[in-house]
């Protein structure tokens, strides 16, 4: 229901850019799961262990950006997804949410896993729909990005419909 892409609108660049086929979307999703989980752990440890103890909480955004960039550079196996994950605001959004909601380290990691799995589900679902749309007769003015944005909007509305159930 609180999907990072469909309700918080974080991570739209890779969501719209990589979701052309299911295979690449699943690869991107796996890379995002790995990076957000590790980033949630590392940023939580740094925030609780260093920034809070030294009263440097005001540096959290800068430190989180540096940590995320270093983690993504460290994981060169991500290949083509490297620039998309480095600039993915969902990674930073999860780290900041963990701090704002005062999550401990375990809660931060669980939130990171849950958020990144939700991102993966959304991107793979959009890729599946885009593969089907490719074979349909779409009016010229809606071809390309417009139909993708309409599809993403309809997905967001569909996910919003589940908000009363949970």
mmCIF file of C-alpha atoms in Angstrom:
data_model
loop_
_atom_site.group_PDB
_atom_site.id
_atom_site.type_symbol
_atom_site.label_atom_id
_atom_site.label_comp_id
_atom_site.label_asym_id
_atom_site.label_seq_id
_atom_site.Cartn_x
_atom_site.Cartn_y
_atom_site.Cartn_z
ATOM 1 C CA UNK A 1 0.000 0.000 0.000
ATOM 2 C CA UNK A 2 2.804 2.433 0.888
ATOM 3 C CA UNK A 3 4.901 1.532 -2.113
ATOM 4 C CA UNK A 4 7.934 3.762 -2.427
ATOM 5 C CA UNK A 5 7.311 4.341 -6.143
ATOM 6 C CA UNK A 6 3.542 4.339 -6.410
ATOM 7 C CA UNK A 7 2.597 6.319 -3.291
ATOM 8 C CA UNK A 8 5.740 8.214 -2.266
ATOM 9 C CA UNK A 9 6.972 8.845 -5.832
ATOM 10 C CA UNK A 10 10.598 8.042 -5.017
ATOM 11 C CA UNK A 11 12.752 6.176 -7.517
ATOM 12 C CA UNK A 12 10.744 7.131 -10.582
ATOM 13 C CA UNK A 13 13.789 7.425 -12.870
ATOM 14 C CA UNK A 14 14.767 3.746 -12.740
ATOM 15 C CA UNK A 15 11.104 2.756 -12.426
ATOM 16 C CA UNK A 16 10.256 4.346 -15.762
ATOM 17 C CA UNK A 17 13.627 3.865 -17.457
ATOM 18 C CA UNK A 18 14.397 0.203 -16.776
ATOM 19 C CA UNK A 19 10.894 -1.250 -16.918
ATOM 20 C CA UNK A 20 10.920 -2.084 -20.625
ATOM 21 C CA UNK A 21 11.156 -5.833 -20.079
ATOM 22 C CA UNK A 22 10.703 -8.144 -17.135
ATOM 23 C CA UNK A 23 14.228 -9.589 -17.151
ATOM 24 C CA UNK A 24 16.022 -6.256 -16.806
ATOM 25 C CA UNK A 25 13.427 -5.063 -14.297
ATOM 26 C CA UNK A 26 14.001 -8.103 -12.128
ATOM 27 C CA UNK A 27 17.764 -7.503 -12.301
ATOM 28 C CA UNK A 28 17.302 -3.881 -11.313
ATOM 29 C CA UNK A 29 14.987 -4.937 -8.510
ATOM 30 C CA UNK A 30 17.519 -7.416 -7.158
ATOM 31 C CA UNK A 31 20.240 -4.765 -7.255
ATOM 32 C CA UNK A 32 17.970 -2.288 -5.453
ATOM 33 C CA UNK A 33 17.105 -4.868 -2.786
ATOM 34 C CA UNK A 34 20.791 -5.444 -2.127
ATOM 35 C CA UNK A 35 21.777 -1.766 -2.066
ATOM 36 C CA UNK A 36 18.834 -0.522 0.039
ATOM 37 C CA UNK A 37 19.260 -3.325 2.576
ATOM 38 C CA UNK A 38 22.981 -2.687 3.019
ATOM 39 C CA UNK A 39 22.488 1.104 2.961
ATOM 40 C CA UNK A 40 19.783 0.848 5.631
ATOM 41 C CA UNK A 41 22.137 -1.071 7.892
ATOM 42 C CA UNK A 42 25.206 1.106 7.316
ATOM 43 C CA UNK A 43 23.417 4.458 7.550
ATOM 44 C CA UNK A 44 21.619 3.363 10.706
ATOM 45 C CA UNK A 45 24.876 2.290 12.333
ATOM 46 C CA UNK A 46 26.599 5.533 11.340
ATOM 47 C CA UNK A 47 23.693 7.686 12.456
ATOM 48 C CA UNK A 48 23.202 5.979 15.825
ATOM 49 C CA UNK A 49 26.873 5.255 16.497
ATOM 50 C CA UNK A 50 28.588 8.407 15.250
ATOM 51 C CA UNK A 51 26.285 11.288 14.324
ATOM 52 C CA UNK A 52 24.047 11.126 17.410
ATOM 53 C CA UNK A 53 26.953 10.606 19.812
ATOM 54 C CA UNK A 54 28.846 13.599 18.386
ATOM 55 C CA UNK A 55 25.717 15.795 18.030
ATOM 56 C CA UNK A 56 26.214 15.968 14.264
ATOM 57 C CA UNK A 57 22.692 14.955 13.255
ATOM 58 C CA UNK A 58 22.505 17.939 10.903
ATOM 59 C CA UNK A 59 25.036 16.195 8.634
ATOM 60 C CA UNK A 60 22.808 13.156 8.096
ATOM 61 C CA UNK A 61 21.812 13.899 4.488
ATOM 62 C CA UNK A 62 25.366 14.558 3.328
ATOM 63 C CA UNK A 63 26.707 11.509 5.160
ATOM 64 C CA UNK A 64 23.916 9.288 3.813
ATOM 65 C CA UNK A 65 24.576 10.425 0.234
ATOM 66 C CA UNK A 66 28.290 9.681 0.621
ATOM 67 C CA UNK A 67 27.591 6.269 2.172
ATOM 68 C CA UNK A 68 25.138 5.329 -0.602
ATOM 69 C CA UNK A 69 27.524 6.475 -3.335
ATOM 70 C CA UNK A 70 30.383 4.537 -1.738
ATOM 71 C CA UNK A 71 28.266 1.394 -1.376
ATOM 72 C CA UNK A 72 27.148 1.510 -4.986
ATOM 73 C CA UNK A 73 30.703 2.085 -6.205
ATOM 74 C CA UNK A 74 31.895 -0.765 -4.010
ATOM 75 C CA UNK A 75 29.410 -3.114 -5.622
ATOM 76 C CA UNK A 76 30.666 -2.960 -9.219
ATOM 77 C CA UNK A 77 28.856 -6.195 -10.045
ATOM 78 C CA UNK A 78 25.693 -4.170 -10.596
ATOM 79 C CA UNK A 79 27.085 -3.101 -13.978
ATOM 80 C CA UNK A 80 24.524 -1.221 -16.027
ATOM 81 C CA UNK A 81 22.402 -0.447 -12.955
ATOM 82 C CA UNK A 82 25.228 1.441 -11.241
ATOM 83 C CA UNK A 83 24.270 4.983 -12.312
ATOM 84 C CA UNK A 84 20.563 4.351 -11.800
ATOM 85 C CA UNK A 85 21.020 3.095 -8.253
ATOM 86 C CA UNK A 86 23.479 5.858 -7.361
ATOM 87 C CA UNK A 87 20.906 8.498 -8.311
ATOM 88 C CA UNK A 88 17.892 6.534 -7.042
ATOM 89 C CA UNK A 89 16.279 8.796 -4.475
ATOM 90 C CA UNK A 90 14.423 5.805 -3.019
ATOM 91 C CA UNK A 91 17.681 4.650 -1.418
ATOM 92 C CA UNK A 92 18.175 8.003 0.288
ATOM 93 C CA UNK A 93 14.468 8.196 1.098
ATOM 94 C CA UNK A 94 14.584 4.900 2.988
ATOM 95 C CA UNK A 95 17.649 5.997 4.980
ATOM 96 C CA UNK A 96 15.989 9.290 5.931
ATOM 97 C CA UNK A 97 12.692 7.569 6.774
ATOM 98 C CA UNK A 98 14.536 5.207 9.108
ATOM 99 C CA UNK A 99 15.954 8.193 10.983
ATOM 100 C CA UNK A 100 12.722 10.212 11.008
ATOM 101 C CA UNK A 101 10.733 7.296 12.426
ATOM 102 C CA UNK A 102 13.479 6.549 15.002
ATOM 103 C CA UNK A 103 13.922 2.960 13.854
ATOM 104 C CA UNK A 104 16.624 0.901 15.534
ATOM 105 C CA UNK A 105 19.124 -0.976 13.373
ATOM 106 C CA UNK A 106 17.001 -4.110 12.982
ATOM 107 C CA UNK A 107 13.863 -2.108 12.177
ATOM 108 C CA UNK A 108 15.860 -0.071 9.648
ATOM 109 C CA UNK A 109 17.039 -3.190 7.849
ATOM 110 C CA UNK A 110 13.529 -4.679 7.840
ATOM 111 C CA UNK A 111 12.117 -1.408 6.481
ATOM 112 C CA UNK A 112 14.835 -1.393 3.817
ATOM 113 C CA UNK A 113 14.067 -4.951 2.735
ATOM 114 C CA UNK A 114 10.322 -4.337 2.667
ATOM 115 C CA UNK A 115 10.617 -1.097 0.737
ATOM 116 C CA UNK A 116 13.007 -2.533 -1.824
ATOM 117 C CA UNK A 117 10.878 -5.646 -2.334
ATOM 118 C CA UNK A 118 7.896 -3.346 -2.915
ATOM 119 C CA UNK A 119 9.950 -1.404 -5.466
ATOM 120 C CA UNK A 120 10.865 -4.676 -7.190
ATOM 121 C CA UNK A 121 7.249 -5.834 -7.326
ATOM 122 C CA UNK A 122 6.141 -2.514 -8.825
ATOM 123 C CA UNK A 123 8.901 -2.362 -11.459
ATOM 124 C CA UNK A 124 8.391 -5.984 -12.547
ATOM 125 C CA UNK A 125 4.625 -5.472 -12.764
ATOM 126 C CA UNK A 126 5.089 -2.335 -14.880
ATOM 127 C CA UNK A 127 7.534 -4.193 -17.123
ATOM 128 C CA UNK A 128 5.018 -6.982 -17.656
ATOM 129 C CA UNK A 129 2.324 -4.495 -18.610
ATOM 130 C CA UNK A 130 4.721 -2.609 -20.899
ATOM 131 C CA UNK A 131 5.616 -5.825 -22.704
ATOM 132 C CA UNK A 132 1.893 -6.420 -23.359
ATOM 133 C CA UNK A 133 1.255 -2.794 -24.405
ATOM 134 C CA UNK A 134 4.072 -3.042 -26.956
ATOM 135 C CA UNK A 135 1.933 -5.384 -29.062
ATOM 136 C CA UNK A 136 -1.230 -3.265 -28.828
ATOM 137 C CA UNK A 137 -2.455 -0.524 -31.105
ATOM 138 C CA UNK A 138 -1.787 2.613 -29.057
ATOM 139 C CA UNK A 139 -2.766 6.003 -30.528
ATOM 140 C CA UNK A 140 0.233 7.965 -31.799
ATOM 141 C CA UNK A 141 -0.066 10.742 -29.212
ATOM 142 C CA UNK A 142 0.068 8.189 -26.393
ATOM 143 C CA UNK A 143 2.984 6.087 -27.675
ATOM 144 C CA UNK A 144 6.145 5.995 -25.596
ATOM 145 C CA UNK A 145 6.314 7.875 -22.320
ATOM 146 C CA UNK A 146 2.667 9.026 -22.146
ATOM 147 C CA UNK A 147 1.242 5.500 -22.063
ATOM 148 C CA UNK A 148 3.885 4.449 -19.526
ATOM 149 C CA UNK A 149 2.966 7.356 -17.243
ATOM 150 C CA UNK A 150 -0.741 6.581 -17.599
ATOM 151 C CA UNK A 151 -0.047 2.930 -16.776
ATOM 152 C CA UNK A 152 2.017 3.885 -13.728
ATOM 153 C CA UNK A 153 -0.765 6.200 -12.581
ATOM 154 C CA UNK A 154 -3.346 3.439 -12.924
ATOM 155 C CA UNK A 155 -1.073 1.117 -10.955
ATOM 156 C CA UNK A 156 -0.817 3.745 -8.195
ATOM 157 C CA UNK A 157 -4.600 4.041 -8.083
ATOM 158 C CA UNK A 158 -4.929 0.253 -7.910
ATOM 159 C CA UNK A 159 -2.453 0.049 -5.006
ATOM 160 C CA UNK A 160 -4.276 2.907 -3.261
ATOM 161 C CA UNK A 161 -7.431 0.802 -3.392
ATOM 162 C CA UNK A 162 -5.819 -1.651 -0.974
ATOM 163 C CA UNK A 163 -5.229 1.051 1.668
ATOM 164 C CA UNK A 164 -8.437 0.295 3.565
ATOM 165 C CA UNK A 165 -7.667 -3.417 3.781
ATOM 166 C CA UNK A 166 -4.422 -3.181 5.738
#
